[in-house]
Short mmCIF file of C-alpha atoms in Angstrom, two decimals:
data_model
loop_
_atom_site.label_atom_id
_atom_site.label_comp_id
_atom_site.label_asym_id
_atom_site.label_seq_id
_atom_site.Cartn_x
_atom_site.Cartn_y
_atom_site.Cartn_z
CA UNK A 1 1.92 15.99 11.03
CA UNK A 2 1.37 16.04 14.59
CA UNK A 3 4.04 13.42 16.21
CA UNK A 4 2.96 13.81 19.94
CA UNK A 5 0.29 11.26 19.09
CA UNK A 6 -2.23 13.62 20.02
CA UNK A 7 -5.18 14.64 17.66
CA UNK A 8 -4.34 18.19 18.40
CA UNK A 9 -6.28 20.67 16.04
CA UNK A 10 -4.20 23.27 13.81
CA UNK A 11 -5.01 26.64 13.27
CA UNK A 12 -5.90 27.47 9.84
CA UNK A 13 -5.35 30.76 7.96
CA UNK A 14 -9.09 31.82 9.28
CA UNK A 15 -7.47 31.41 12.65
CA UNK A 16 -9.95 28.62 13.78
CA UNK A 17 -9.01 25.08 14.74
CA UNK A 18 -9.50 22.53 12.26
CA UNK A 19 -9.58 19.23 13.94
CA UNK A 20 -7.68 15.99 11.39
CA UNK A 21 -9.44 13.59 10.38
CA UNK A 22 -8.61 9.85 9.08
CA UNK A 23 -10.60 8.29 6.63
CA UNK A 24 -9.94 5.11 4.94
CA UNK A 25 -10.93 3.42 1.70
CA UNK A 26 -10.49 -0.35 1.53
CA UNK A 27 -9.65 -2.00 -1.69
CA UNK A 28 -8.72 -6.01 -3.01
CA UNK A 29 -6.45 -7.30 -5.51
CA UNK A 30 -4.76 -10.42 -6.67
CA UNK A 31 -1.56 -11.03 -7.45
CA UNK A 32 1.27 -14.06 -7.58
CA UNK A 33 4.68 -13.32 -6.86
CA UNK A 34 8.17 -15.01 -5.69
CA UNK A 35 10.14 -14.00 -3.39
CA UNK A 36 13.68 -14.78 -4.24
CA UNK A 37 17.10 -12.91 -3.61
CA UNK A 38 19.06 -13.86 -6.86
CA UNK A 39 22.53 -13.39 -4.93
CA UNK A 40 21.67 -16.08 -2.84
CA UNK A 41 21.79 -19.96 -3.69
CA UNK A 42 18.59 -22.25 -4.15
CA UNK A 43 19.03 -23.37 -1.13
CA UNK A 44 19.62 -20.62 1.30
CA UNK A 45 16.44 -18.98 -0.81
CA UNK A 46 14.63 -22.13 -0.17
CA UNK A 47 15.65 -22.05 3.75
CA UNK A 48 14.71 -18.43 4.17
CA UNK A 49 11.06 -18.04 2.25
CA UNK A 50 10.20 -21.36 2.31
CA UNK A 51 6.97 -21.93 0.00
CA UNK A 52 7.09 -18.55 -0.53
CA UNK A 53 9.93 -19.15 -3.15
CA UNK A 54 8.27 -21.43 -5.17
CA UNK A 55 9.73 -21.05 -8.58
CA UNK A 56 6.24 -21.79 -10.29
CA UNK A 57 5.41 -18.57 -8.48
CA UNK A 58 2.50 -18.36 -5.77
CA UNK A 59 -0.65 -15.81 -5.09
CA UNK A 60 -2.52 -13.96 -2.74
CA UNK A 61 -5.88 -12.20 -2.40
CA UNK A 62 -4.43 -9.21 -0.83
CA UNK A 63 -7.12 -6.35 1.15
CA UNK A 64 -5.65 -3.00 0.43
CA UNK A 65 -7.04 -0.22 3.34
CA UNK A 66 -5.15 3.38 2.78
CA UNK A 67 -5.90 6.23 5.15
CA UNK A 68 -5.40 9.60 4.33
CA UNK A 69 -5.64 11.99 7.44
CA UNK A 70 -6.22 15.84 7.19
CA UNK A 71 -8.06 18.87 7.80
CA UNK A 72 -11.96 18.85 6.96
CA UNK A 73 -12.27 21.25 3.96
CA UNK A 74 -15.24 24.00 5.08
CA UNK A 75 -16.89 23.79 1.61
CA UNK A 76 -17.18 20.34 0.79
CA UNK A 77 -16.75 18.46 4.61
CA UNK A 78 -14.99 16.21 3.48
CA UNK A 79 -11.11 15.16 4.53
CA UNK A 80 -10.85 13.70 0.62
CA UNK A 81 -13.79 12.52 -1.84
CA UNK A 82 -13.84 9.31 -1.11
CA UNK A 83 -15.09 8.56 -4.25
CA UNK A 84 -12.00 10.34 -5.73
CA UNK A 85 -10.12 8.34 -3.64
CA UNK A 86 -11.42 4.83 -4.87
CA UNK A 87 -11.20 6.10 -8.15
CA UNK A 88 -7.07 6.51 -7.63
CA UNK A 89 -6.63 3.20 -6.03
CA UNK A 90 -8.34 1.60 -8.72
CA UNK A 91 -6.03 3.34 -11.76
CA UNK A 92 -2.95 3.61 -9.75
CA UNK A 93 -3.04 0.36 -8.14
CA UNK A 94 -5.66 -2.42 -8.58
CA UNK A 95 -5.46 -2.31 -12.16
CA UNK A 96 -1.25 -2.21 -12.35
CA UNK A 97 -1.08 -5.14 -10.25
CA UNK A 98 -4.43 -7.02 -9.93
CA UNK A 99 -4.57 -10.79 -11.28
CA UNK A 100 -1.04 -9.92 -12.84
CA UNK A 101 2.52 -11.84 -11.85
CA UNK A 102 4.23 -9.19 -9.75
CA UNK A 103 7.82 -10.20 -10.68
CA UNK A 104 7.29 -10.72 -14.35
CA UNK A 105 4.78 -8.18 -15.20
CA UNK A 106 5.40 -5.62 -13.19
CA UNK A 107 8.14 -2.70 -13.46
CA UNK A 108 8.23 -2.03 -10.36
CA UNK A 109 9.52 -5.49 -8.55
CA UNK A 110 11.34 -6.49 -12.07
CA UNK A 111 14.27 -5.71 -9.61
CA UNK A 112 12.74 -5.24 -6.37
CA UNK A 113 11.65 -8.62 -4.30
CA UNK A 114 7.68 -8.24 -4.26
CA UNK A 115 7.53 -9.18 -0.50
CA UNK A 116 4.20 -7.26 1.19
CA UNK A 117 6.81 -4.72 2.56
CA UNK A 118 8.25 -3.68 -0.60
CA UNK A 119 4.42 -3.77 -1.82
CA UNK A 120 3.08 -0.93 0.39
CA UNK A 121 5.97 1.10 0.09
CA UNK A 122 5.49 1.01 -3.54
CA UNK A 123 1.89 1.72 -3.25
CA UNK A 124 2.62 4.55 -0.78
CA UNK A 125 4.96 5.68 -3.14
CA UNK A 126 2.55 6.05 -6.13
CA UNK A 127 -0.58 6.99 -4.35
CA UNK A 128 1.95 9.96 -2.48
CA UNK A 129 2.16 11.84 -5.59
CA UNK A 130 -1.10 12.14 -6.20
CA UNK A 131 -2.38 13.33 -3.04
CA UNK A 132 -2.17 16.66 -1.52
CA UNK A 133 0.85 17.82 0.47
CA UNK A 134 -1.49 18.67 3.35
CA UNK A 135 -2.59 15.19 3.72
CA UNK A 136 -1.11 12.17 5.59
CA UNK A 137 -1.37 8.71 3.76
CA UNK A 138 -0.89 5.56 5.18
CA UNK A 139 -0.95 2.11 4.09
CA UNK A 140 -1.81 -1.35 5.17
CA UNK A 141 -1.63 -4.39 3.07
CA UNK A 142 -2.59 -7.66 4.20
CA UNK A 143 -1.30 -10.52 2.62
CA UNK A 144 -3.57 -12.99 4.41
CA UNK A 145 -5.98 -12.60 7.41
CA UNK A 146 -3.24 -12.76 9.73
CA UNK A 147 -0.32 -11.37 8.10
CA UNK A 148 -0.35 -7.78 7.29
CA UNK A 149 2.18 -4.70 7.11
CA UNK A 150 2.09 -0.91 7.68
CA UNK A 151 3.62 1.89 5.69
CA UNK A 152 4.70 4.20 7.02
CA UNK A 153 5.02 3.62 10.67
#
């Protein structure tokens, strides 16, 4: 990936430039979740993630957007299908964590802390492996209108 910032185009084994391109599929899920740091005391939990450690647990209606950025393949135009796309957010992600509790039915925060941080790295993490090498993918997960996290930066 190009880390000047600058959309510069590569040169691709034809020897012309191919310019990259983001795209971005948007996607929603629900999901409860506590945050809580089990080495710490009620208390100190209590202080630190306020309603956000509510033992009864707690939910959000969180907007999923990934962006995958590459080259624009000559045959099809397209950066990714984005209907290829959708289709792997929807098996890899909405339906492992949508309307489920993330700390109790989830194995992946059964020992992480589901905050939105450890959320999108997770996502990141499973969507990575299915995507080509020669793509980018980034996430952004907001946990309400106003609150919302990148991965990776």
């Amino acid at each position: 990936m190009n880390t000047s910032g600058a959309n510069v185009p590569q040169i691709n084994a034809l020897g012309a430039n191919t310019p990259r391109v983001a795209v971005f599929r948007k996607e929603h899920f629900n999901a409860a979740h506590r945050l809580n740091n089990p080495n710490w005391s009620d208390e100190k939990n209590a202080r630190v993630y306020g309603k956000c450690n509510n033992p009864n647990f707690h939910g959000h209606n969180y907007e999923l957007i990934v962006q995958v950025v590459g080259p624009i393949d000559p045959e099809t135009g397209y950066v990714i299908d984005m209907k290829l796309l959708g289709d792997l957010m929807q098996k890899q992600v909405i339906e492992r964590f949508d309307h489920k509790n993330l700390n109790l039915d989830t194995d992946e925060f059964a020992d992480l802390n589901p905050s939105a941080e450890n959320i999108a790295i997770v996502i990141y993490t499973i969507l990575r492996t299915q995507l080509s090498e020669g793509l980018d993918l980034k996430i952004r997960l907001y946990e309400t209108e106003r609150n919302f996290v990148e991965y990776p930066v």
